Short mmCIF file of C-alpha atoms and ligand atoms in Angstrom, two decimals:
data_model
loop_
_atom_site.label_atom_id
_atom_site.label_comp_id
_atom_site.label_asym_id
_atom_site.label_seq_id
_atom_site.Cartn_x
_atom_site.Cartn_y
_atom_site.Cartn_z
CA MET Z 1 438.59 17.04 -113.06
CA SER Z 2 441.78 18.72 -111.87
CA ALA Z 3 445.21 17.09 -112.03
CA PRO Z 4 446.14 15.10 -108.91
CA THR Z 5 448.16 16.88 -106.24
CA PRO Z 6 451.58 15.30 -106.35
CA LEU Z 7 452.72 13.20 -103.41
CA ILE Z 8 456.27 12.19 -102.47
CA ALA Z 9 456.37 9.51 -99.83
CA GLY Z 10 459.46 8.06 -98.20
CA ASN Z 11 459.27 4.42 -97.30
CA TRP Z 12 461.82 3.81 -94.58
CA LYS Z 13 461.17 0.05 -94.66
CA MET Z 14 462.81 -1.67 -91.64
CA ASN Z 15 465.25 1.17 -91.05
CA GLY Z 16 465.37 3.78 -88.40
CA LEU Z 17 465.59 4.08 -84.61
CA SER Z 18 464.35 6.91 -82.42
CA ALA Z 19 467.52 8.85 -83.22
CA SER Z 20 466.37 8.98 -86.85
CA LEU Z 21 463.61 11.34 -85.85
CA ASP Z 22 466.18 14.09 -86.26
CA GLU Z 23 466.27 13.24 -89.93
CA ALA Z 24 462.47 13.66 -90.13
CA ARG Z 25 462.75 17.07 -88.45
CA THR Z 26 465.28 18.18 -91.07
CA ILE Z 27 463.08 16.88 -93.88
CA ALA Z 28 460.11 18.90 -92.51
CA GLU Z 29 462.14 22.04 -92.32
CA GLY Z 30 463.52 21.63 -95.83
CA ALA Z 31 460.19 20.65 -97.41
CA LYS Z 32 458.42 23.85 -96.44
CA GLY Z 33 456.70 25.45 -99.44
CA VAL Z 34 457.24 22.58 -101.92
CA ALA Z 35 454.73 22.11 -104.70
CA GLY Z 36 453.03 19.00 -103.37
CA ARG Z 37 452.45 16.73 -100.40
CA VAL Z 38 455.34 15.06 -98.60
CA ALA Z 39 455.02 11.96 -96.35
CA ILE Z 40 457.35 9.75 -94.35
CA CYS Z 41 456.38 6.13 -93.64
CA PRO Z 42 458.67 5.05 -90.78
CA PRO Z 43 458.69 1.65 -89.07
CA ALA Z 44 455.36 1.36 -87.20
CA ILE Z 45 457.00 1.67 -83.83
CA LEU Z 46 458.07 5.26 -84.65
CA THR Z 47 454.62 6.35 -85.94
CA TYR Z 48 453.48 8.05 -82.72
CA GLN Z 49 456.71 9.86 -81.98
CA MET Z 50 457.06 11.01 -85.59
CA SER Z 51 453.48 12.18 -85.76
CA GLN Z 52 453.96 14.22 -82.58
CA LEU Z 53 457.18 15.63 -83.92
CA LEU Z 54 455.73 16.59 -87.30
CA LYS Z 55 452.39 17.97 -86.03
CA GLY Z 56 451.67 21.15 -88.01
CA ALA Z 57 454.99 20.80 -89.92
CA GLY Z 58 453.31 19.96 -93.20
CA VAL Z 59 454.84 16.50 -93.56
CA LEU Z 60 452.43 13.55 -93.25
CA VAL Z 61 453.19 10.27 -91.52
CA GLY Z 62 452.21 6.93 -92.96
CA GLY Z 63 452.37 3.19 -92.21
CA GLN Z 64 454.05 0.60 -94.39
CA ASP Z 65 451.41 -2.15 -94.01
CA ALA Z 66 448.30 -2.88 -91.98
CA HIS Z 67 446.24 -5.96 -91.16
CA TRP Z 68 442.87 -6.46 -92.88
CA GLU Z 69 441.06 -6.77 -89.52
CA ASP Z 70 440.64 -3.88 -87.12
CA PHE Z 71 441.48 -5.85 -83.94
CA GLY Z 72 441.90 -9.43 -82.88
CA ALA Z 73 444.12 -12.44 -82.27
CA PHE Z 74 446.86 -11.68 -84.83
CA THR Z 75 450.10 -11.83 -82.86
CA GLY Z 76 452.65 -9.32 -84.00
CA ASP Z 77 450.36 -7.55 -86.51
CA ILE Z 78 449.30 -3.90 -86.53
CA SER Z 79 445.89 -2.65 -87.75
CA ALA Z 80 445.04 0.40 -89.73
CA GLN Z 81 443.02 1.68 -86.70
CA MET Z 82 446.18 1.50 -84.61
CA LEU Z 83 448.22 3.44 -87.19
CA ALA Z 84 445.54 6.09 -87.33
CA ASP Z 85 445.40 6.19 -83.56
CA ALA Z 86 449.15 6.74 -83.48
CA GLY Z 87 448.86 9.75 -85.87
CA ALA Z 88 449.30 8.28 -89.33
CA SER Z 89 447.18 9.59 -92.15
CA LEU Z 90 448.37 7.30 -94.96
CA VAL Z 91 449.37 3.66 -95.34
CA ILE Z 92 451.39 1.82 -98.00
CA LEU Z 93 449.64 -1.47 -98.92
CA GLY Z 94 450.67 -4.34 -101.21
CA HIS Z 95 454.32 -3.43 -101.46
CA SER Z 96 456.15 -6.02 -103.52
CA GLU Z 97 458.21 -6.90 -100.43
CA ARG Z 98 454.95 -7.85 -98.75
CA ARG Z 99 453.53 -9.55 -101.79
CA ALA Z 100 456.68 -11.65 -102.32
CA GLY Z 101 457.78 -12.19 -98.70
CA TYR Z 102 454.39 -12.67 -97.06
CA HIS Z 103 452.30 -14.15 -99.94
CA GLU Z 104 450.03 -11.16 -100.14
CA THR Z 105 447.65 -11.61 -103.05
CA ASP Z 106 445.55 -8.96 -104.74
CA GLU Z 107 442.57 -10.17 -102.63
CA VAL Z 108 444.54 -9.62 -99.39
CA VAL Z 109 445.64 -6.20 -100.53
CA ALA Z 110 442.05 -5.27 -101.38
CA LYS Z 111 440.93 -6.38 -97.89
CA LYS Z 112 443.72 -4.32 -96.34
CA THR Z 113 442.62 -1.33 -98.44
CA LEU Z 114 439.12 -1.62 -97.01
CA ALA Z 115 440.57 -1.70 -93.48
CA ALA Z 116 442.54 1.48 -94.30
CA LEU Z 117 439.31 3.17 -95.42
CA ARG Z 118 437.52 2.11 -92.22
CA ALA Z 119 440.32 3.73 -90.24
CA GLY Z 120 440.24 6.94 -92.28
CA LEU Z 121 443.70 6.34 -93.75
CA GLU Z 122 444.63 7.18 -97.34
CA PRO Z 123 445.93 3.96 -98.96
CA ILE Z 124 448.91 3.97 -101.29
CA VAL Z 125 448.44 0.73 -103.12
CA CYS Z 126 451.57 -0.71 -104.81
CA VAL Z 127 451.73 -2.66 -108.07
CA GLY Z 128 454.61 -3.68 -110.29
CA GLU Z 129 455.93 -6.44 -112.51
CA SER Z 130 458.97 -8.69 -112.02
CA LEU Z 131 461.86 -8.74 -114.43
CA GLU Z 132 460.67 -12.06 -115.89
CA GLU Z 133 457.22 -10.60 -116.49
CA ARG Z 134 458.71 -7.54 -118.20
CA LYS Z 135 461.05 -9.63 -120.32
CA ALA Z 136 458.00 -11.73 -121.40
CA GLY Z 137 456.21 -8.57 -122.56
CA ARG Z 138 453.62 -8.90 -119.76
CA ALA Z 139 454.27 -5.72 -117.71
CA LEU Z 140 451.09 -3.92 -118.67
CA GLU Z 141 448.93 -7.03 -118.22
CA VAL Z 142 450.42 -7.78 -114.80
CA VAL Z 143 450.22 -4.21 -113.52
CA THR Z 144 446.70 -3.48 -114.74
CA GLY Z 145 445.58 -6.86 -113.33
CA GLN Z 146 447.01 -5.92 -109.95
CA VAL Z 147 445.30 -2.55 -110.12
CA ARG Z 148 441.92 -4.23 -110.84
CA GLY Z 149 442.40 -6.90 -108.19
CA SER Z 150 443.80 -4.73 -105.39
CA LEU Z 151 441.46 -1.68 -105.49
CA PRO Z 152 438.00 -2.32 -104.03
CA ALA Z 153 435.03 -0.39 -105.45
CA GLU Z 154 434.64 1.26 -102.02
CA LEU Z 155 437.54 3.57 -102.91
CA ALA Z 156 435.21 5.52 -105.24
CA GLY Z 157 435.32 9.16 -104.21
CA LYS Z 158 437.92 8.52 -101.45
CA PRO Z 159 441.50 9.83 -101.45
CA PHE Z 160 443.99 7.14 -102.44
CA ALA Z 161 447.14 6.71 -104.55
CA VAL Z 162 448.57 3.99 -106.70
CA ALA Z 163 452.34 3.39 -106.72
CA TYR Z 164 453.92 1.73 -109.75
CA GLU Z 165 457.07 -0.01 -108.46
CA PRO Z 166 458.70 -2.41 -110.90
CA VAL Z 167 460.10 -5.13 -108.67
CA TRP Z 168 463.40 -5.18 -110.57
CA ALA Z 169 463.97 -1.46 -110.02
CA ILE Z 170 463.63 -1.57 -106.22
CA GLY Z 171 466.95 -1.10 -104.49
CA THR Z 172 468.91 -2.03 -107.61
CA GLY Z 173 469.83 1.38 -109.04
CA LEU Z 174 468.02 0.31 -112.23
CA THR Z 175 465.05 2.28 -113.53
CA PRO Z 176 462.82 1.82 -116.56
CA SER Z 177 463.32 4.42 -119.30
CA THR Z 178 460.99 7.43 -119.16
CA PRO Z 179 458.85 6.14 -122.10
CA GLU Z 180 458.55 2.78 -120.29
CA ILE Z 181 457.39 4.52 -117.12
CA GLU Z 182 454.91 6.63 -119.10
CA GLU Z 183 453.52 3.59 -120.86
CA VAL Z 184 452.74 1.85 -117.58
CA HIS Z 185 451.35 4.97 -115.90
CA ARG Z 186 449.09 5.64 -118.88
CA ALA Z 187 447.79 2.08 -118.64
CA VAL Z 188 447.16 2.52 -114.90
CA ARG Z 189 445.34 5.84 -115.56
CA THR Z 190 443.10 4.14 -118.21
CA THR Z 191 442.29 1.34 -115.73
CA LEU Z 192 441.52 3.89 -112.93
CA LEU Z 193 439.15 5.78 -115.24
CA ASP Z 194 437.49 2.54 -116.15
CA LEU Z 195 437.05 1.54 -112.52
CA PHE Z 196 436.20 4.85 -110.95
CA GLY Z 197 435.03 7.17 -113.73
CA ASP Z 198 436.01 10.84 -113.34
CA HIS Z 199 437.49 10.20 -109.85
CA GLY Z 200 440.11 8.02 -111.55
CA ALA Z 201 441.62 11.20 -113.06
CA ALA Z 202 442.33 12.68 -109.64
CA VAL Z 203 444.25 9.69 -108.25
CA PRO Z 204 448.02 10.32 -108.06
CA ILE Z 205 450.07 7.57 -109.70
CA LEU Z 206 453.47 7.51 -107.98
CA TYR Z 207 456.55 5.92 -109.43
CA GLY Z 208 458.87 3.98 -107.15
CA GLY Z 209 462.13 2.10 -107.68
CA SER Z 210 465.59 3.67 -107.38
CA VAL Z 211 464.41 7.24 -107.37
CA LYS Z 212 467.24 9.52 -106.36
CA PRO Z 213 468.06 13.25 -106.61
CA SER Z 214 469.84 12.77 -109.95
CA ASN Z 215 466.86 11.16 -111.75
CA ALA Z 216 463.96 12.72 -109.82
CA GLU Z 217 463.39 15.71 -112.08
CA GLU Z 218 463.03 13.60 -115.24
CA ILE Z 219 460.85 10.94 -113.54
CA LEU Z 220 458.58 13.42 -111.74
CA HIS Z 221 457.90 15.38 -114.92
CA ALA Z 222 457.06 12.28 -117.02
CA ALA Z 223 453.49 11.99 -118.30
CA GLU Z 224 451.01 10.68 -115.66
CA VAL Z 225 453.63 10.56 -112.88
CA GLY Z 226 452.02 12.13 -109.85
CA GLY Z 227 454.87 11.77 -107.40
CA ALA Z 228 457.22 9.14 -106.08
CA LEU Z 229 457.54 6.39 -103.47
CA VAL Z 230 461.14 6.53 -102.32
CA GLY Z 231 463.02 3.81 -100.42
CA GLY Z 232 466.77 4.10 -99.82
CA ALA Z 233 467.01 7.75 -100.78
CA SER Z 234 464.38 8.78 -98.20
CA LEU Z 235 466.57 7.79 -95.26
CA LYS Z 236 468.90 10.78 -95.53
CA ALA Z 237 467.25 14.21 -95.37
CA ALA Z 238 469.59 15.70 -97.98
CA ASP Z 239 468.76 12.99 -100.56
CA PHE Z 240 465.05 13.02 -99.87
CA LEU Z 241 464.88 16.81 -100.05
CA GLY Z 242 466.79 16.65 -103.36
CA ILE Z 243 463.90 14.60 -104.69
CA VAL Z 244 461.15 16.61 -103.03
CA LYS Z 245 462.52 19.84 -104.47
CA ALA Z 246 462.47 18.37 -107.99
CA LEU Z 247 458.64 18.57 -107.93
P1 13P T 1 464.27 2.14 -103.50
O1 13P T 1 463.96 3.63 -103.67
O2 13P T 1 465.21 1.91 -102.43
O3 13P T 1 464.57 1.50 -104.80
O4 13P T 1 462.90 1.48 -102.96
C1 13P T 1 461.70 1.74 -103.59
C2 13P T 1 460.61 1.26 -102.81
O5 13P T 1 460.46 0.03 -102.59
C3 13P T 1 459.74 2.22 -102.13
O6 13P T 1 458.57 1.62 -101.63
#
């Protein structure tokens, strides 16, 4: 089984207006020829415009969340079908900001993952421990438990990615040491192999949490790191390209 193709995805979170599409254009121009896949996950309302803008440019567009149902009476929600219809090909699911702020459990994330598959979207399923859990020596247990609980068996043979994002590293400027990242990524890989057999070897395991141009090279070349999920540093083309070019 060949090594996973690396993926670098920018998660714009609740940032960006239509004027920010210029940034996406610059990212697409600068990312030509890089050694992996590049994606931008803008706020959902920009999905269609960004997909149109980036058509054929080699940069994928993704959602940041999706409902577990395809359609229905869920005021304010957006389904995976809608994201796909607007041109997305990926979707981030189970981000810690959703797990913490909207009470998303592993079961909810697994249901959302099934919805993404029905819509033909590639899910990027996020996992990660809190600082308290790390301090208590429970990081591996928490993360592998989230992997088992959030990834439905139906993912077998389908393209998907896992993103390891320690909650305490998100937006803080703090990152785990490289051996700490490798320890968690190896545990995720072992769990993926257990769940999906050989296919588990082809799943990219992204690292996320305060990735920036100055630490990207070391993180991206750590064992079992198959790319990055980037928040703050994906908002400015120069910073994001500094990370993408470290592949
Ligand atoms: P930062 O890169 O801003 O730490 O955010 C990481 C993240 O949450 C990506 O999903």
